[in-house]
GROMACS .gro file of C-alpha atoms in nm:
model
  297
    1MET     CA    1  -1.283   3.318  -6.812
    2ALA     CA    2  -0.905   3.334  -6.832
    3ARG     CA    3  -0.727   3.414  -6.507
    4THR     CA    4  -0.563   3.717  -6.666
    5ASN     CA    5  -0.908   3.859  -6.747
    6VAL     CA    6  -1.015   3.825  -6.382
    7ASN     CA    7  -0.701   4.002  -6.263
    8ASP     CA    8  -0.749   4.274  -6.522
    9LEU     CA    9  -1.109   4.326  -6.410
   10LEU     CA   10  -0.997   4.355  -6.050
   11ALA     CA   11  -0.741   4.613  -6.158
   12PHE     CA   12  -1.008   4.812  -6.345
   13LEU     CA   13  -1.249   4.799  -6.050
   14ALA     CA   14  -0.980   4.932  -5.817
   15VAL     CA   15  -0.906   5.230  -6.043
   16ALA     CA   16  -1.275   5.301  -6.111
   17LYS     CA   17  -1.365   5.297  -5.742
   18GLU     CA   18  -1.065   5.497  -5.625
   19ARG     CA   19  -1.079   5.738  -5.923
   20SER     CA   20  -0.702   5.735  -5.910
   21PHE     CA   21  -0.422   5.521  -6.055
   22THR     CA   22  -0.198   5.621  -5.765
   23ARG     CA   23  -0.435   5.505  -5.492
   24ALA     CA   24  -0.539   5.194  -5.686
   25ALA     CA   25  -0.178   5.094  -5.746
   26ALA     CA   26  -0.101   5.131  -5.376
   27GLN     CA   27  -0.406   4.924  -5.289
   28LEU     CA   28  -0.309   4.647  -5.531
   29GLY     CA   29   0.060   4.657  -5.448
   30VAL     CA   30   0.175   4.723  -5.807
   31SER     CA   31   0.342   5.014  -5.984
   32GLN     CA   32   0.134   5.280  -6.160
   33SER     CA   33   0.295   5.198  -6.494
   34ALA     CA   34   0.212   4.826  -6.458
   35LEU     CA   35  -0.145   4.911  -6.362
   36SER     CA   36  -0.183   5.149  -6.657
   37HIS     CA   37  -0.049   4.878  -6.891
   38THR     CA   38  -0.302   4.629  -6.752
   39ILE     CA   39  -0.594   4.869  -6.807
   40ARG     CA   40  -0.481   4.946  -7.165
   41GLY     CA   41  -0.463   4.572  -7.236
   42LEU     CA   42  -0.815   4.517  -7.105
   43GLU     CA   43  -0.950   4.807  -7.312
   44GLU     CA   44  -0.780   4.672  -7.625
   45ARG     CA   45  -0.927   4.324  -7.576
   46LEU     CA   46  -1.275   4.468  -7.522
   47GLY     CA   47  -1.242   4.724  -7.798
   48LEU     CA   48  -1.381   4.989  -7.565
   49ARG     CA   49  -1.239   5.273  -7.363
   50LEU     CA   50  -1.328   5.215  -6.999
   51LEU     CA   51  -1.162   5.514  -6.832
   52THR     CA   52  -1.129   5.880  -6.916
   53ARG     CA   53  -0.790   6.008  -6.803
   54THR     CA   54  -0.686   6.368  -6.749
   55THR     CA   55  -0.385   6.514  -6.570
   56ARG     CA   56  -0.599   6.566  -6.261
   57SER     CA   57  -0.859   6.290  -6.253
   58VAL     CA   58  -0.971   5.948  -6.369
   59SER     CA   59  -1.336   5.863  -6.427
   60PRO     CA   60  -1.525   5.574  -6.591
   61THR     CA   61  -1.669   5.616  -6.939
   62GLU     CA   62  -2.025   5.501  -7.005
   63ALA     CA   63  -1.894   5.151  -7.076
   64GLY     CA   64  -1.670   5.164  -6.770
   65GLU     CA   65  -1.955   5.275  -6.546
   66ARG     CA   66  -2.171   4.990  -6.675
   67LEU     CA   67  -1.893   4.741  -6.605
   68LEU     CA   68  -1.838   4.890  -6.258
   69GLN     CA   69  -2.207   4.870  -6.165
   70ASN     CA   70  -2.270   4.523  -6.306
   71VAL     CA   71  -1.945   4.338  -6.239
   72GLY     CA   72  -1.831   4.515  -5.923
   73PRO     CA   73  -2.110   4.377  -5.701
   74ARG     CA   74  -2.031   4.020  -5.819
   75PHE     CA   75  -1.675   4.049  -5.691
   76ASP     CA   76  -1.808   4.202  -5.368
   77GLU     CA   77  -2.032   3.897  -5.325
   78ILE     CA   78  -1.734   3.667  -5.378
   79GLU     CA   79  -1.532   3.860  -5.120
   80THR     CA   80  -1.819   3.838  -4.872
   81GLU     CA   81  -1.850   3.462  -4.923
   82LEU     CA   82  -1.478   3.414  -4.876
   83ALA     CA   83  -1.485   3.631  -4.564
   84SER     CA   84  -1.771   3.422  -4.425
   85LEU     CA   85  -1.539   3.121  -4.427
   86SER     CA   86  -1.363   3.279  -4.131
   87GLU     CA   87  -1.639   3.131  -3.915
   88LEU     CA   88  -1.450   2.803  -3.952
   89ARG     CA   89  -1.162   2.958  -3.759
   90ASP     CA   90  -1.142   2.969  -3.382
   91LYS     CA   91  -1.217   3.343  -3.370
   92PRO     CA   92  -1.389   3.589  -3.608
   93ALA     CA   93  -1.158   3.789  -3.832
   94GLY     CA   94  -1.162   4.059  -4.095
   95THR     CA   95  -1.183   4.436  -4.141
   96ILE     CA   96  -1.502   4.628  -4.062
   97ARG     CA   97  -1.544   4.983  -4.196
   98ILE     CA   98  -1.784   5.216  -4.016
   99THR     CA   99  -1.880   5.577  -4.080
  100ALA     CA  100  -2.006   5.782  -3.787
  101GLY     CA  101  -2.038   6.133  -3.655
  102GLU     CA  102  -1.776   6.258  -3.411
  103TYR     CA  103  -2.005   6.232  -3.108
  104ALA     CA  104  -2.109   5.872  -3.182
  105ALA     CA  105  -1.753   5.766  -3.258
  106ASP     CA  106  -1.622   5.912  -2.933
  107THR     CA  107  -1.899   5.823  -2.688
  108VAL     CA  108  -2.048   5.503  -2.829
  109LEU     CA  109  -1.811   5.326  -3.069
  110TRP     CA  110  -1.480   5.383  -2.893
  111PRO     CA  111  -1.585   5.258  -2.545
  112ALA     CA  112  -1.743   4.944  -2.693
  113LEU     CA  113  -1.449   4.870  -2.922
  114ALA     CA  114  -1.197   4.926  -2.642
  115ARG     CA  115  -1.373   4.651  -2.447
  116LEU     CA  116  -1.429   4.416  -2.742
  117LEU     CA  117  -1.115   4.412  -2.953
  118PRO     CA  118  -0.862   4.283  -2.698
  119ASP     CA  119  -1.055   3.953  -2.708
  120TYR     CA  120  -1.062   3.947  -3.090
  121PRO     CA  121  -0.715   4.037  -3.220
  122ASP     CA  122  -0.804   3.924  -3.575
  123ILE     CA  123  -1.083   4.183  -3.608
  124LYS     CA  124  -0.976   4.519  -3.747
  125VAL     CA  125  -1.201   4.824  -3.737
  126GLU     CA  126  -1.176   5.139  -3.948
  127ILE     CA  127  -1.385   5.434  -3.831
  128ILE     CA  128  -1.432   5.735  -4.058
  129VAL     CA  129  -1.576   6.043  -3.886
  130ASP     CA  130  -1.822   6.213  -4.119
  131TYR     CA  131  -2.113   6.444  -4.042
  132GLY     CA  132  -2.276   6.382  -4.381
  133LEU     CA  133  -2.542   6.116  -4.436
  134THR     CA  134  -2.304   5.887  -4.622
  135ASP     CA  135  -2.428   5.628  -4.873
  136ILE     CA  136  -2.262   5.332  -4.704
  137VAL     CA  137  -2.324   5.100  -5.000
  138ALA     CA  138  -2.171   5.333  -5.259
  139GLU     CA  139  -1.879   5.419  -5.029
  140ARG     CA  140  -1.821   5.053  -4.941
  141TYR     CA  141  -1.876   5.081  -4.567
  142ASP     CA  142  -1.999   4.785  -4.369
  143ALA     CA  143  -2.217   5.003  -4.148
  144GLY     CA  144  -2.288   5.356  -4.035
  145VAL     CA  145  -2.390   5.519  -3.709
  146ARG     CA  146  -2.651   5.791  -3.705
  147LEU     CA  147  -2.937   5.918  -3.493
  148GLY     CA  148  -3.248   5.704  -3.515
  149GLU     CA  149  -3.453   5.940  -3.728
  150GLN     CA  150  -3.174   5.969  -3.984
  151VAL     CA  151  -3.161   5.598  -4.072
  152ALA     CA  152  -3.294   5.508  -4.418
  153LYS     CA  153  -3.599   5.281  -4.429
  154ASP     CA  154  -3.427   5.011  -4.637
  155MET     CA  155  -3.161   4.961  -4.370
  156ILE     CA  156  -3.152   4.741  -4.064
  157ALA     CA  157  -3.113   4.966  -3.760
  158VAL     CA  158  -2.976   4.847  -3.426
  159ARG     CA  159  -3.004   5.076  -3.127
  160ILE     CA  160  -2.657   5.122  -2.974
  161GLY     CA  161  -2.712   5.413  -2.736
  162PRO     CA  162  -2.970   5.562  -2.498
  163ASP     CA  163  -3.200   5.852  -2.576
  164MET     CA  164  -3.017   6.181  -2.611
  165ARG     CA  165  -3.082   6.542  -2.514
  166MET     CA  166  -2.918   6.855  -2.638
  167ALA     CA  167  -2.810   7.139  -2.411
  168VAL     CA  168  -2.768   7.512  -2.474
  169VAL     CA  169  -2.480   7.624  -2.255
  170GLY     CA  170  -2.259   7.923  -2.191
  171ALA     CA  171  -1.970   8.009  -1.963
  172PRO     CA  172  -2.026   8.220  -1.646
  173SER     CA  173  -1.797   8.483  -1.799
  174TYR     CA  174  -2.035   8.511  -2.096
  175PHE     CA  175  -2.345   8.547  -1.876
  176ALA     CA  176  -2.164   8.809  -1.667
  177ARG     CA  177  -2.211   9.044  -1.960
  178ARG     CA  178  -2.522   8.902  -2.130
  179LYS     CA  179  -2.865   8.812  -1.996
  180PRO     CA  180  -2.961   8.444  -2.040
  181PRO     CA  181  -3.213   8.374  -2.318
  182LYS     CA  182  -3.566   8.293  -2.204
  183THR     CA  183  -3.691   8.149  -2.534
  184PRO     CA  184  -3.520   8.000  -2.840
  185GLN     CA  185  -3.603   8.315  -3.035
  186ASP     CA  186  -3.385   8.515  -2.794
  187LEU     CA  187  -3.081   8.332  -2.930
  188THR     CA  188  -3.081   8.555  -3.237
  189ALA     CA  189  -2.959   8.837  -3.012
  190HIS     CA  190  -2.675   8.629  -2.866
  191ASP     CA  191  -2.328   8.531  -2.978
  192CYS     CA  192  -2.351   8.162  -3.067
  193ILE     CA  193  -2.096   7.906  -3.175
  194ASN     CA  194  -2.209   7.752  -3.501
  195LEU     CA  195  -2.172   7.405  -3.648
  196ARG     CA  196  -2.134   7.347  -4.020
  197LEU     CA  197  -2.267   7.018  -4.155
  198PRO     CA  198  -2.207   6.906  -4.516
  199THR     CA  199  -2.553   6.749  -4.533
  200TYR     CA  200  -2.725   7.079  -4.468
  201GLY     CA  201  -2.507   7.271  -4.711
  202GLY     CA  202  -2.466   7.546  -4.456
  203LEU     CA  203  -2.487   7.620  -4.086
  204TYR     CA  204  -2.686   7.386  -3.867
  205ALA     CA  205  -3.011   7.534  -3.733
  206TRP     CA  206  -3.055   7.465  -3.361
  207GLU     CA  207  -3.361   7.247  -3.300
  208PHE     CA  208  -3.607   7.288  -3.013
  209GLU     CA  209  -3.940   7.142  -2.906
  210LYS     CA  210  -4.187   7.219  -2.628
  211ASN     CA  211  -4.548   7.106  -2.583
  212GLY     CA  212  -4.552   6.967  -2.937
  213ARG     CA  213  -4.421   7.292  -3.087
  214GLU     CA  214  -4.104   7.255  -3.290
  215LEU     CA  215  -3.865   7.540  -3.367
  216LYS     CA  216  -3.546   7.574  -3.566
  217VAL     CA  217  -3.334   7.879  -3.495
  218ARG     CA  218  -3.047   8.001  -3.708
  219VAL     CA  219  -2.790   8.173  -3.491
  220GLU     CA  220  -2.492   8.401  -3.546
  221GLY     CA  221  -2.153   8.438  -3.381
  222GLN     CA  222  -1.779   8.476  -3.431
  223PHE     CA  223  -1.699   8.107  -3.463
  224VAL     CA  224  -1.806   7.827  -3.697
  225PHE     CA  225  -1.664   7.475  -3.647
  226ASN     CA  226  -1.730   7.129  -3.784
  227THR     CA  227  -1.620   6.942  -3.471
  228SER     CA  228  -1.768   6.914  -3.122
  229ALA     CA  229  -1.432   6.948  -2.946
  230LEU     CA  230  -1.365   7.295  -3.083
  231ARG     CA  231  -1.718   7.412  -3.005
  232LEU     CA  232  -1.670   7.296  -2.646
  233ASN     CA  233  -1.338   7.480  -2.622
  234ALA     CA  234  -1.494   7.800  -2.754
  235VAL     CA  235  -1.793   7.795  -2.518
  236LEU     CA  236  -1.570   7.724  -2.217
  237ALA     CA  237  -1.360   8.026  -2.318
  238GLY     CA  238  -1.670   8.248  -2.307
  239PHE     CA  239  -1.706   8.322  -2.678
  240GLY     CA  240  -2.079   8.256  -2.679
  241LEU     CA  241  -2.349   7.993  -2.642
  242ALA     CA  242  -2.316   7.640  -2.778
  243TYR     CA  243  -2.566   7.367  -2.863
  244LEU     CA  244  -2.408   7.040  -2.747
  245PRO     CA  245  -2.508   6.685  -2.655
  246GLU     CA  246  -2.611   6.695  -2.289
  247ASP     CA  247  -2.362   6.435  -2.172
  248GLN     CA  248  -2.077   6.626  -2.335
  249ALA     CA  249  -2.162   6.930  -2.124
  250ARG     CA  250  -2.284   6.757  -1.805
  251ALA     CA  251  -1.954   6.747  -1.613
  252HIS     CA  252  -1.878   7.109  -1.699
  253ILE     CA  253  -2.225   7.215  -1.580
  254ALA     CA  254  -2.187   7.020  -1.253
  255GLU     CA  255  -1.851   7.182  -1.183
  256GLY     CA  256  -1.972   7.533  -1.264
  257ARG     CA  257  -1.769   7.586  -1.581
  258LEU     CA  258  -2.087   7.606  -1.791
  259VAL     CA  259  -2.442   7.725  -1.725
  260ARG     CA  260  -2.737   7.560  -1.898
  261VAL     CA  261  -3.032   7.755  -2.041
  262LEU     CA  262  -3.352   7.662  -2.227
  263ALA     CA  263  -3.352   7.310  -2.078
  264ASP     CA  264  -3.732   7.294  -2.106
  265TRP     CA  265  -3.698   7.334  -2.485
  266CYS     CA  266  -3.463   7.033  -2.522
  267PRO     CA  267  -3.659   6.707  -2.477
  268PRO     CA  268  -3.506   6.360  -2.521
  269PHE     CA  269  -3.492   6.211  -2.870
  270SER     CA  270  -3.391   5.881  -3.029
  271GLY     CA  271  -3.022   5.809  -2.978
  272CYS     CA  272  -2.753   5.647  -3.189
  273HIS     CA  273  -2.826   5.350  -3.415
  274LEU     CA  274  -2.596   5.127  -3.616
  275TYR     CA  275  -2.738   5.071  -3.964
  276TYR     CA  276  -2.646   4.841  -4.249
  277PRO     CA  277  -2.812   4.704  -4.567
  278SER     CA  278  -3.094   4.458  -4.508
  279ARG     CA  279  -2.962   4.234  -4.788
  280ARG     CA  280  -2.613   4.216  -4.645
  281GLN     CA  281  -2.471   3.873  -4.561
  282ASN     CA  282  -2.293   3.945  -4.236
  283SER     CA  283  -1.955   3.799  -4.148
  284PRO     CA  284  -1.895   3.645  -3.805
  285ALA     CA  285  -1.676   3.943  -3.716
  286PHE     CA  286  -1.956   4.185  -3.801
  287ALA     CA  287  -2.205   3.981  -3.597
  288VAL     CA  288  -1.973   3.996  -3.296
  289LEU     CA  289  -1.941   4.373  -3.336
  290VAL     CA  290  -2.317   4.429  -3.363
  291ASP     CA  291  -2.379   4.225  -3.051
  292ALA     CA  292  -2.115   4.419  -2.858
  293LEU     CA  293  -2.262   4.754  -2.965
  294ARG     CA  294  -2.630   4.666  -2.908
  295PHE     CA  295  -2.781   4.892  -2.641
  296ARG     CA  296  -2.923   4.713  -2.340
  297ASP     CA  297  -3.122   4.906  -2.078
   0.00000   0.00000   0.00000
């Protein structure tokens, strides 16, 4: 294959994956006009239109999608093989992309990376905070972090955190005017601070379990957030009850800023796991990261 054809294919793959000439051009370090000219030349040589262009979007045609699905993985394999050559260097190197929820990124990933990366200056890590159950293969992530029960069966899962518990908490100022709930069902009569998750398509239902009985309760209140930090701020300010990871609320409970209720309905459950494709050929940098994150009792 002529070298120009390889470069043109790489240009097409960048546009098809980014769905944007602007972002693809920035990624490749070329102008938009040069990139557009390259794509037109490739389409003319193939005699097929590969991309559908509008003023607002770019998307692959049927032929383009076929080329993306069949040729794209081959280039990914080449990139992985080239990256694996870094093991011949003194220290692992390369960029690792991870998707994780806010809690996992803050309490598990960040402490481990803060300890690890000073010893490995050639390793770069990109963390994208996302509450959705992201397809890490389609989105080109190296790994994801989720709770144990949310990890797909075709993935390798590595435990990176201890068991977790959730906590229903409220400020003393809130309980000064409202009686504490005795059962999860009582929450429907309380002001609660909601969490919106893209995966659920709506508001997250608070989950409880006691003596083998599982309950999910949908609550109401003045505030809906998609981050833990804002929910914590709102509950500390007395706007209602919040459903938070226990360790996020523990210090506030100990110092009297929050009061915990329904603790007997919040048993431990499987904590955070790093997951990645079972067929992945891991780079030395990724292996170092996994070992650093692995949970050890």
